[in-house]
Amino acid sequence: MYDINKVRADFPILSRDVNGKPLVYLDNGASAQKPQVVIDAITRAYSAEYANVHRGLHYLSNLATEKYEAVRGTVARFLGAADENEIVFSSGTTEAINLVAYGWAMPRLEAGDEIILSVMEHHANIVPWHFLRERQGVVLKWVDVDAKGDLDPQAVLDAITPRTKLIAVTHMSNVLGTVVDVAAIVAGAHAVGVPVLVDGSQGSVHQPVNVDAIGADFYAITGHKLYGPSGSGAIHIRKERLAEMRPFIGGGDMIREVSKDAVSYADPPMKFEAGTPGIVQQIGMGVALEYLMDLGMQNVAAHEKALTTYARGKLDGLNWVNVQGNSATKGGIFSFTLNGPAHAHDISTVLDKKGVAVRAGHHCAGPLMDHLGVSATCRASFGLYNTEAEVDTLIDALELCHELFA
Amino acid sequence: MASDAFEELVDTFDFLDDWEERYRHVIDMGRAMDVLDPALQVPANKVDGCASQVWLQTRIDGDVFTFQGASDAMIVSGLIAVLQALYNGLTPAEVTAVNAPTELARLGLDEHLSSQRSNGLRAMVARIREKAAAA
């Protein structure tokens, strides 16, 4: 069974105070806190097991390489990928999507070719495609979400034309909490030969993910939201797409041979991992993913679903709080504004004084904020260690905001 | 060094028990403030570096410095009113001589001056000092 007290005890930062109040950390959508096992792994790596990877033949280099490369298998298991050579390490989802934009899309897409995006993408899954629009005339086609914040897979498929070369879509909105039926999008897109990239930054954190079942060509995850170190991440890329990609960043480690007038590249995934990587970050991410698999992602999902239901009930009871997005699939991400003149930054300032950490702003989702007609919201985003008591603290702090700013 | 209005504010804050009462007072000051005419809330008066939107317009009549401001956030509006108490009515030379962190610390509001805070108080102080120095 999921022992929440034991889970919380795994995260040392959760026992600290903020502004004289116990920390209530509800900014998991931005970045999650780290369990002791991850912190210990980082310390151990630097204390006893550190050297550069793939280079030396000395003991520590071999040890570090073994630890680092083992993470590829861990990521593959976490994502249900059959072949760990389809896992490319990255510094996070942003770099991973840029890899696809530069390595796969740029050499293939021509002026007038189309990329389909949902309106609720994070800037990480927008700006790299804007580069293609700006630099080579690629057309970005946007698919709206409905009034509840759902993205109809059929609406995405209906946007496909003979010029569509890629669909890039989030698995879970970082603003609305909507979970997208990406498998349906992939099935329909593949039926007409259109590849699909899925931004799994949020989706992989809150539910079990199986990239084989989803079938996407590209599925990116980011380690720091998965309770691992910042600067860690990976992307699952199908073999056929890997074979089509040219290298993005050039440097050491990704080559086979270099001479004055020629270069040949290593096989994937190394071909796409130039330079000294985030060795300890990735080792830490591996430990974080093992931690999640030990807890069981289905147990994490069940805990968060119960918490989400509780929070929705509480927030629904406050008729002066406007929560964005009401999808039946909504996970533990609540973006909201308050009736009246209070700005999102006013609310987050008062919540901070109460020890409650939330995000305030546009959440790197400009097109969605335009679609919703809001300039800034507060976002409370839950993680595997949050509790109903913390929801109550949030609600109490919101009551104070309501009174202060009414 | 600060204005009489600011000294009065310090006295008022001394009577307020906790952050909640102080914030309440700051918010009320923002509400009561004569805000900058919306027609003057233009890019030239916009203060960058604020997470919310902030506009300031300074004025120097003879040797008297004043400014007006506006923000779409209520706490920031209140902080503008606090800065008005701190600066308005001083000479430009006095404005540049004010040590804002020291003065705001007397209100317990200096935490808002940290460079990592995005409320823009630091940027507002910089704008005011720059305008006064140019006078």
Tab-separated table of N, CA, C and O in Angstrom, chain A residues 341-343 345-346 349-350 353-354 400 403-406, chain B residues 19-20 23-24 27 31 51-52 72-76 111:
chain	number	residue	atom	x	y	z
A	341	PRO	N	-9.876	42.032	-8.134
A	341	PRO	CA	-8.697	42.657	-8.739
A	341	PRO	C	-7.367	41.958	-8.453
A	341	PRO	O	-6.336	42.398	-8.959
A	342	ALA	N	-7.361	40.908	-7.652
A	342	ALA	CA	-6.070	40.312	-7.280
A	342	ALA	C	-5.351	39.734	-8.489
A	342	ALA	O	-5.925	38.987	-9.281
A	343	HIS	N	-4.089	40.091	-8.623
A	343	HIS	CA	-3.221	39.558	-9.671
A	343	HIS	C	-2.646	38.225	-9.174
A	343	HIS	O	-2.532	38.002	-7.969
A	345	HIS	N	0.258	37.346	-9.035
A	345	HIS	CA	1.433	37.570	-8.188
A	345	HIS	C	1.049	38.014	-6.785
A	345	HIS	O	1.774	37.740	-5.826
A	346	ASP	N	-0.082	38.699	-6.661
A	346	ASP	CA	-0.576	39.031	-5.322
A	346	ASP	C	-0.874	37.743	-4.550
A	346	ASP	O	-0.491	37.585	-3.393
A	349	THR	N	2.190	35.731	-3.618
A	349	THR	CA	2.953	36.381	-2.545
A	349	THR	C	2.358	36.048	-1.184
A	349	THR	O	3.085	35.731	-0.230
A	350	VAL	N	1.035	36.092	-1.095
A	350	VAL	CA	0.383	35.774	0.180
A	350	VAL	C	0.505	34.281	0.490
A	350	VAL	O	0.790	33.893	1.636
A	353	LYS	N	3.792	33.558	1.960
A	353	LYS	CA	3.865	33.931	3.377
A	353	LYS	C	3.285	32.839	4.265
A	353	LYS	O	3.629	32.734	5.442
A	354	LYS	N	2.369	32.060	3.703
A	354	LYS	CA	1.759	30.943	4.439
A	354	LYS	C	2.530	29.641	4.231
A	354	LYS	O	2.063	28.567	4.611
A	400	LEU	N	-7.722	33.626	2.896
A	400	LEU	CA	-7.088	34.881	3.337
A	400	LEU	C	-6.911	35.835	2.150
A	400	LEU	O	-7.183	37.039	2.283
A	403	GLU	N	-10.087	37.473	1.295
A	403	GLU	CA	-10.439	38.545	2.241
A	403	GLU	C	-9.552	39.777	2.019
A	403	GLU	O	-10.040	40.910	1.976
A	404	LEU	N	-8.239	39.562	1.838
A	404	LEU	CA	-7.300	40.683	1.678
A	404	LEU	C	-7.555	41.486	0.407
A	404	LEU	O	-7.442	42.709	0.399
A	405	PHE	N	-7.869	40.776	-0.671
A	405	PHE	CA	-7.913	41.433	-1.979
A	405	PHE	C	-9.327	41.713	-2.479
A	405	PHE	O	-9.498	42.228	-3.575
A	406	ALA	N	-10.334	41.334	-1.679
A	406	ALA	CA	-11.721	41.492	-2.159
A	406	ALA	C	-12.041	42.968	-2.420
A	406	ALA	O	-11.517	43.844	-1.760
B	19	TRP	N	2.988	40.267	9.606
B	19	TRP	CA	3.066	40.518	8.162
B	19	TRP	C	1.684	40.719	7.555
B	19	TRP	O	1.513	41.498	6.633
B	20	GLU	N	0.716	39.983	8.119
B	20	GLU	CA	-0.631	40.047	7.540
B	20	GLU	C	-1.189	41.464	7.668
B	20	GLU	O	-1.747	42.016	6.723
B	23	TYR	N	0.785	43.765	5.306
B	23	TYR	CA	0.350	43.611	3.921
B	23	TYR	C	-1.007	44.262	3.708
B	23	TYR	O	-1.253	44.895	2.690
B	24	ARG	N	-1.877	44.068	4.695
B	24	ARG	CA	-3.205	44.664	4.607
B	24	ARG	C	-3.076	46.186	4.437
B	24	ARG	O	-3.743	46.796	3.617
B	27	ILE	N	-1.663	47.062	1.004
B	27	ILE	CA	-2.707	46.897	-0.022
B	27	ILE	C	-3.687	48.075	0.037
B	27	ILE	O	-4.080	48.623	-0.999
B	31	ARG	N	-4.762	50.840	-2.767
B	31	ARG	CA	-6.153	51.153	-3.124
B	31	ARG	C	-6.431	52.653	-3.060
B	31	ARG	O	-7.158	53.199	-3.884
B	51	ALA	N	7.234	41.328	-12.743
B	51	ALA	CA	6.420	40.203	-13.197
B	51	ALA	C	5.015	40.673	-13.542
B	51	ALA	O	4.403	40.204	-14.484
B	52	SER	N	4.515	41.640	-12.757
B	52	SER	CA	3.254	42.263	-13.120
B	52	SER	C	3.596	43.520	-13.915
B	52	SER	O	4.752	43.857	-14.079
B	72	ASP	N	-0.959	46.485	-12.244
B	72	ASP	CA	-2.146	45.629	-12.275
B	72	ASP	C	-2.153	44.646	-11.101
B	72	ASP	O	-3.064	43.845	-10.968
B	73	ALA	N	-1.132	44.725	-10.239
B	73	ALA	CA	-1.119	43.865	-9.049
B	73	ALA	C	-1.300	44.730	-7.803
B	73	ALA	O	-0.767	45.842	-7.722
B	74	MET	N	-2.053	44.229	-6.849
B	74	MET	CA	-2.440	45.068	-5.715
B	74	MET	C	-1.301	45.301	-4.725
B	74	MET	O	-1.155	46.393	-4.188
B	75	ILE	N	-0.498	44.265	-4.480
B	75	ILE	CA	0.621	44.460	-3.554
B	75	ILE	C	1.630	45.422	-4.172
B	75	ILE	O	2.165	46.308	-3.496
B	76	VAL	N	1.858	45.265	-5.481
B	76	VAL	CA	2.795	46.165	-6.160
B	76	VAL	C	2.262	47.597	-6.133
B	76	VAL	O	3.025	48.545	-5.912
B	111	GLU	N	12.670	42.685	2.076
B	111	GLU	CA	12.757	41.408	1.365
B	111	GLU	C	12.330	41.575	-0.099
B	111	GLU	O	12.774	40.850	-0.973
